[in-house]
Amino acid sequence: MRDIALILHVSAGAVAVVLGPFAIVYTLKARRLNWVGESYHWAIALLCVSALVMVPYDWARLWMFWPISIAAYLFVYLGQRAAEAPGGLWYRGVLRGYGGSWIALWTAILVVSAPDHPWTWAIPIVAGTALIEVLCFRPAPAWTEADR
């Protein structure tokens, strides 16, 4: 079971790393949920479920992936819900939702890749959050148009 979960986890992670920025850009451009955002949502969902399956196999080393997985999925869910009902400040939900899940993804990658350097884990959190908030408060004019 662990090997199957690991294969699914790595595959879904690779897809999510690639799709994340495209999901944000295309969803903001289309002003609605689209196949890229939907695909990104399901890649993150599979990634999170497979992480939750693998954690008990090495609890002492991997326990922190449960909260990261839950946060990543809640973020992508927020982004998807915002994309399904655009209007008002919908773009903030997309940016914070999809962007937050992508930040959680990169944080998890650094937790695995650089376990001896915990300070590096803050890089995607600080840089990504700053970028998202700048975009939230200085949106592109196309995102704030009432209707096209």
XYZ file of N, CA and C in Angstrom:
444
model
N 0.822 -1.195 0.000
C 0.000 0.000 0.000
C 0.866 1.259 0.000
N 1.956 1.225 0.766
C 2.839 2.384 0.857
C 3.469 2.694 -0.501
N 3.879 1.675 -1.220
C 4.509 1.884 -2.527
C 3.528 2.487 -3.537
N 2.305 2.015 -3.522
C 1.288 2.562 -4.429
C 1.019 4.021 -4.077
N 0.890 4.298 -2.770
C 0.666 5.679 -2.325
C 1.838 6.577 -2.718
N 3.054 6.065 -2.612
C 4.238 6.844 -2.972
C 4.262 7.162 -4.468
N 3.942 6.182 -5.302
C 3.895 6.410 -6.756
C 2.834 7.456 -7.089
N 1.645 7.318 -6.510
C 0.584 8.298 -6.742
C 0.985 9.682 -6.231
N 1.651 9.705 -5.077
C 2.064 10.963 -4.458
C 3.067 11.716 -5.334
N 4.070 11.035 -5.790
C 5.090 11.672 -6.635
C 4.482 12.118 -7.969
N 3.651 11.281 -8.552
C 3.012 11.639 -9.829
C 2.102 12.856 -9.670
N 1.265 12.834 -8.656
C 0.357 13.965 -8.418
C 1.138 15.225 -8.064
N 2.225 15.074 -7.318
C 3.050 16.224 -6.971
C 3.690 16.861 -8.180
N 4.189 16.043 -9.085
C 4.795 16.578 -10.312
C 3.755 17.320 -11.148
N 2.571 16.743 -11.259
C 1.497 17.399 -12.016
C 1.102 18.716 -11.333
N 0.978 18.707 -10.020
C 0.565 19.910 -9.287
C 1.604 21.022 -9.373
N 2.882 20.675 -9.300
C 3.938 21.694 -9.406
C 3.840 22.408 -10.751
N 3.584 21.654 -11.808
C 3.492 22.239 -13.143
C 2.174 23.005 -13.319
N 1.068 22.434 -12.879
C -0.239 23.040 -13.125
C -0.543 24.252 -12.252
N 0.070 24.356 -11.083
C -0.258 25.434 -10.149
C -0.260 26.830 -10.755
N 0.855 27.271 -11.327
C 0.863 28.619 -11.910
C -0.124 28.775 -13.073
N -0.272 27.729 -13.883
C -1.219 27.796 -14.995
C -2.659 27.883 -14.482
N -2.962 27.168 -13.404
C -4.302 27.233 -12.823
C -4.615 28.654 -12.363
N -3.647 29.292 -11.738
C -3.861 30.666 -11.273
C -4.064 31.597 -12.464
N -3.143 31.562 -13.399
C -3.179 32.489 -14.542
C -4.432 32.278 -15.387
N -4.734 31.049 -15.763
C -5.869 30.800 -16.644
C -7.206 31.048 -15.946
N -7.274 30.770 -14.663
C -8.513 31.040 -13.941
C -8.752 32.538 -13.838
N -7.703 33.295 -13.549
C -7.861 34.750 -13.484
C -8.189 35.331 -14.859
N -7.581 34.782 -15.898
C -7.825 35.278 -17.255
C -9.246 34.948 -17.718
N -9.688 33.731 -17.451
C -11.021 33.297 -17.885
C -12.131 33.819 -16.970
N -11.758 34.238 -15.761
C -12.722 34.735 -14.759
C -13.753 33.665 -14.371
N -13.334 32.418 -14.419
C -14.212 31.315 -14.012
C -13.374 30.057 -13.865
N -13.975 29.043 -13.273
C -13.310 27.756 -13.147
C -13.154 27.145 -14.533
N -12.012 26.528 -14.788
C -11.745 25.921 -16.087
C -11.062 24.579 -15.861
N -10.726 23.910 -16.945
C -10.159 22.567 -16.829
C -8.795 22.580 -16.133
N -8.027 23.650 -16.274
C -6.710 23.699 -15.620
C -6.886 23.789 -14.101
N -7.787 24.663 -13.667
C -8.058 24.780 -12.237
C -8.641 23.500 -11.658
N -9.534 22.886 -12.410
C -10.136 21.620 -11.970
C -9.085 20.520 -11.880
N -8.208 20.449 -12.876
C -7.132 19.451 -12.863
C -6.173 19.683 -11.698
N -5.860 20.950 -11.458
C -4.981 21.287 -10.332
C -5.630 20.869 -9.011
N -6.929 21.128 -8.882
C -7.648 20.726 -7.675
C -7.531 19.226 -7.428
N -7.747 18.425 -8.477
C -7.702 16.971 -8.304
C -6.280 16.461 -8.101
N -5.289 17.134 -8.686
C -3.895 16.742 -8.436
C -3.542 16.992 -6.969
N -3.949 18.137 -6.432
C -3.694 18.436 -5.012
C -4.474 17.467 -4.127
N -5.700 17.154 -4.490
C -6.493 16.209 -3.698
C -5.804 14.844 -3.625
N -5.350 14.341 -4.763
C -4.655 13.054 -4.792
C -3.344 13.130 -4.018
N -2.635 14.212 -4.168
C -1.383 14.427 -3.440
C -1.623 14.389 -1.931
N -2.650 15.066 -1.480
C -2.935 15.136 -0.041
C -3.395 13.793 0.518
N -4.264 13.110 -0.200
C -4.736 11.801 0.266
C -3.580 10.810 0.334
N -2.727 10.814 -0.680
C -1.588 9.881 -0.666
C -0.609 10.232 0.453
N -0.454 11.508 0.764
C 0.409 11.901 1.892
C -0.183 11.395 3.200
N -1.483 11.531 3.362
C -2.133 11.068 4.588
C -2.008 9.553 4.750
N -1.985 8.826 3.635
C -1.821 7.370 3.682
C -0.395 7.002 4.086
N 0.601 7.762 3.617
C 2.003 7.407 3.875
C 2.509 7.809 5.257
N 1.926 8.823 5.868
C 2.430 9.328 7.149
C 2.516 8.254 8.237
N 1.506 7.429 8.443
C 1.605 6.436 9.527
C 2.764 5.443 9.377
N 3.279 5.271 8.180
C 4.395 4.342 7.974
C 5.693 4.841 8.609
N 5.819 6.148 8.797
C 6.998 6.725 9.443
C 6.566 7.979 10.205
N 5.733 7.752 11.212
C 5.104 8.850 11.945
C 6.115 9.848 12.516
N 7.176 9.384 13.117
C 8.141 10.269 13.772
C 8.767 11.260 12.788
N 8.974 10.849 11.570
C 9.627 11.712 10.590
C 8.639 12.476 9.710
N 7.444 11.950 9.530
C 6.515 12.527 8.560
C 5.255 13.149 9.152
N 5.104 13.183 10.460
C 3.855 13.649 11.067
C 3.434 15.039 10.587
N 4.403 15.909 10.284
C 4.066 17.291 9.910
C 3.371 17.384 8.556
N 3.356 16.293 7.798
C 2.683 16.328 6.510
C 1.172 16.243 6.636
N 0.653 15.799 7.782
C -0.797 15.814 7.953
C -1.318 17.243 7.962
N -0.795 18.139 8.802
C -1.313 19.517 8.749
C -1.007 20.227 7.427
N 0.156 19.945 6.831
C 0.477 20.567 5.542
C -0.507 20.081 4.478
N -0.820 18.794 4.478
C -1.755 18.242 3.489
C -3.153 18.821 3.665
N -3.590 18.898 4.889
C -4.928 19.436 5.147
C -4.992 20.901 4.726
N -3.965 21.665 5.068
C -3.929 23.082 4.674
C -3.892 23.224 3.158
N -3.080 22.427 2.493
C -2.985 22.509 1.031
C -4.337 22.238 0.380
N -5.036 21.216 0.876
C -6.335 20.922 0.266
C -7.349 22.020 0.564
N -7.358 22.537 1.782
C -8.305 23.609 2.099
C -8.036 24.852 1.255
N -6.774 25.143 0.996
C -6.443 26.269 0.138
C -6.964 26.053 -1.286
N -6.694 24.894 -1.859
C -7.138 24.662 -3.242
C -8.662 24.639 -3.315
N -9.316 24.177 -2.285
C -10.776 24.192 -2.246
C -11.292 25.634 -2.225
N -10.651 26.486 -1.434
C -11.007 27.904 -1.407
C -10.858 28.522 -2.793
N -9.756 28.234 -3.458
C -9.540 28.767 -4.803
C -10.589 28.291 -5.785
N -10.946 27.032 -5.684
C -11.947 26.496 -6.599
C -13.314 27.121 -6.343
N -13.684 27.262 -5.094
C -14.985 27.874 -4.763
C -15.044 29.319 -5.253
N -13.932 30.056 -5.103
C -13.896 31.439 -5.582
C -14.015 31.493 -7.098
N -13.393 30.549 -7.786
C -13.446 30.515 -9.250
C -14.833 30.117 -9.753
N -15.564 29.335 -8.984
C -16.895 28.900 -9.394
C -17.918 30.032 -9.334
N -17.673 31.020 -8.489
C -18.637 32.105 -8.314
C -17.940 33.459 -8.383
N -17.404 33.816 -9.555
C -16.701 35.096 -9.639
C -17.641 36.270 -9.425
N -17.108 37.293 -8.835
C -17.863 38.504 -8.547
C -17.258 39.163 -7.328
N -17.288 40.439 -7.287
C -16.715 41.144 -6.145
C -15.213 40.958 -6.077
N -14.744 40.419 -4.988
C -13.312 40.208 -4.774
C -12.925 38.746 -5.032
N -13.559 38.109 -5.992
C -13.340 36.699 -6.294
C -11.881 36.376 -6.562
N -11.165 37.296 -7.198
C -9.773 37.053 -7.566
C -8.892 36.856 -6.335
N -9.271 37.462 -5.210
C -8.504 37.260 -3.975
C -8.624 35.816 -3.510
N -9.804 35.256 -3.632
C -9.976 33.848 -3.273
C -9.178 32.926 -4.163
N -9.147 33.235 -5.454
C -8.371 32.422 -6.402
C -6.883 32.541 -6.077
N -6.407 33.763 -5.917
C -4.987 33.964 -5.621
C -4.581 33.311 -4.306
N -5.365 33.552 -3.261
C -5.011 32.997 -1.951
C -5.243 31.494 -1.886
N -6.261 31.003 -2.590
C -6.550 29.573 -2.574
C -5.555 28.759 -3.386
N -5.518 29.016 -4.675
C -4.578 28.282 -5.524
C -3.134 28.614 -5.162
N -2.878 29.886 -4.907
C -1.519 30.290 -4.516
C -1.093 29.692 -3.191
N -2.007 29.671 -2.228
C -1.694 29.088 -0.923
C -1.406 27.597 -1.005
N -2.147 26.900 -1.861
C -1.880 25.457 -2.010
C -0.534 25.234 -2.691
N -0.185 26.112 -3.630
C 1.111 25.980 -4.296
C 2.246 26.287 -3.327
N 2.035 27.245 -2.426
C 3.015 27.535 -1.375
C 3.171 26.323 -0.453
N 2.049 25.723 -0.056
C 2.106 24.534 0.803
C 2.839 23.393 0.098
N 2.619 23.259 -1.195
C 3.310 22.229 -1.978
C 4.813 22.445 -1.944
N 5.270 23.662 -2.205
C 6.709 23.946 -2.200
C 7.297 23.857 -0.791
N 6.499 24.202 0.213
C 6.966 24.042 1.595
C 7.209 22.567 1.893
N 6.289 21.720 1.494
C 6.451 20.279 1.703
C 7.659 19.740 0.942
N 7.875 20.231 -0.265
C 9.046 19.797 -1.039
C 10.330 20.158 -0.289
N 10.387 21.359 0.278
C 11.581 21.763 1.030
C 11.727 21.006 2.344
N 10.612 20.659 2.978
C 10.682 19.868 4.208
C 11.341 18.521 3.924
N 11.007 17.929 2.778
C 11.592 16.643 2.400
C 13.026 16.810 1.900
N 13.260 17.840 1.097
C 14.566 18.023 0.458
C 15.635 18.586 1.380
N 15.234 19.420 2.321
C 16.207 20.077 3.212
C 15.783 19.930 4.669
N 15.696 18.692 5.168
C 15.219 18.499 6.540
C 16.160 19.072 7.600
N 17.432 19.236 7.270
C 18.392 19.758 8.235
C 18.463 21.279 8.241
N 17.698 21.914 7.373
C 17.717 23.375 7.270
C 16.290 23.920 7.368
N 15.688 23.889 8.556
C 14.289 24.314 8.681
C 14.038 25.765 8.280
N 15.040 26.606 8.355
C 14.843 28.006 7.970
C 14.482 28.138 6.492
N 14.912 27.182 5.665
C 14.582 27.250 4.237
C 13.095 27.009 3.983
N 12.420 26.363 4.924
C 11.004 26.086 4.764
C 10.193 27.375 4.726
N 10.722 28.429 5.308
C 10.007 29.705 5.353
C 10.073 30.469 4.032
N 11.009 30.116 3.171
C 11.187 30.867 1.916
C 9.913 30.893 1.067
N 9.301 29.735 0.753
C 8.083 29.823 -0.065
C 6.933 30.496 0.683
N 6.890 30.329 1.985
C 5.804 30.933 2.761
C 5.903 32.453 2.725
N 7.087 32.981 3.018
C 7.271 34.432 3.075
C 7.182 35.046 1.671
N 7.946 34.510 0.729
C 7.972 35.079 -0.620
C 6.619 34.917 -1.321
N 6.040 33.727 -1.224
C 4.764 33.471 -1.885
C 3.625 34.285 -1.302
N 3.566 34.376 0.014
C 2.511 35.152 0.654
C 2.633 36.631 0.301
N 3.854 37.141 0.300
C 4.062 38.551 -0.067
C 3.582 38.810 -1.498
N 3.944 37.942 -2.422
C 3.532 38.110 -3.816
C 2.012 38.045 -3.953
N 1.393 37.085 -3.297
C -0.060 36.941 -3.369
C -0.750 38.185 -2.820
N -0.286 38.686 -1.702
C -0.927 39.859 -1.101
C -0.733 41.112 -1.951
N 0.418 41.255 -2.571
C 0.614 42.386 -3.487
C -0.396 42.297 -4.630
N -0.563 41.102 -5.195
C -1.517 40.933 -6.293
C -2.962 41.116 -5.826
N -3.256 40.735 -4.595
C -4.616 40.916 -4.073
C -4.971 42.391 -3.927
N -4.020 43.188 -3.519
C -4.309 44.595 -3.276
C -3.945 45.506 -4.439
N -3.324 44.962 -5.463
C -3.053 45.686 -6.709
C -3.439 44.778 -7.886
N -4.741 44.488 -7.997
C -5.170 43.537 -9.028
C -5.079 44.126 -10.428
N -5.003 43.235 -11.377
C -5.070 43.641 -12.783
C -6.476 44.163 -13.056
N -6.607 45.192 -13.866
C -7.939 45.748 -14.152
C -8.933 44.714 -14.677
N -8.466 43.739 -15.448
C -9.377 42.727 -16.008
C -10.034 41.884 -14.920
N -9.381 41.740 -13.775
C -9.951 40.917 -12.701
C -11.089 41.623 -11.988
N -11.117 42.943 -12.054
C -12.102 43.712 -11.286
C -13.249 44.242 -12.131
N -13.227 43.955 -13.431
C -14.332 44.384 -14.300
C -15.612 43.731 -13.817
N -16.678 44.503 -13.827
C -17.971 43.977 -13.353
C -18.427 42.815 -14.210
N -18.530 43.007 -15.486
C -18.921 41.938 -16.414
C -18.255 42.218 -17.749
N -17.973 41.144 -18.446
C -17.398 41.312 -19.789
C -18.464 41.238 -20.826
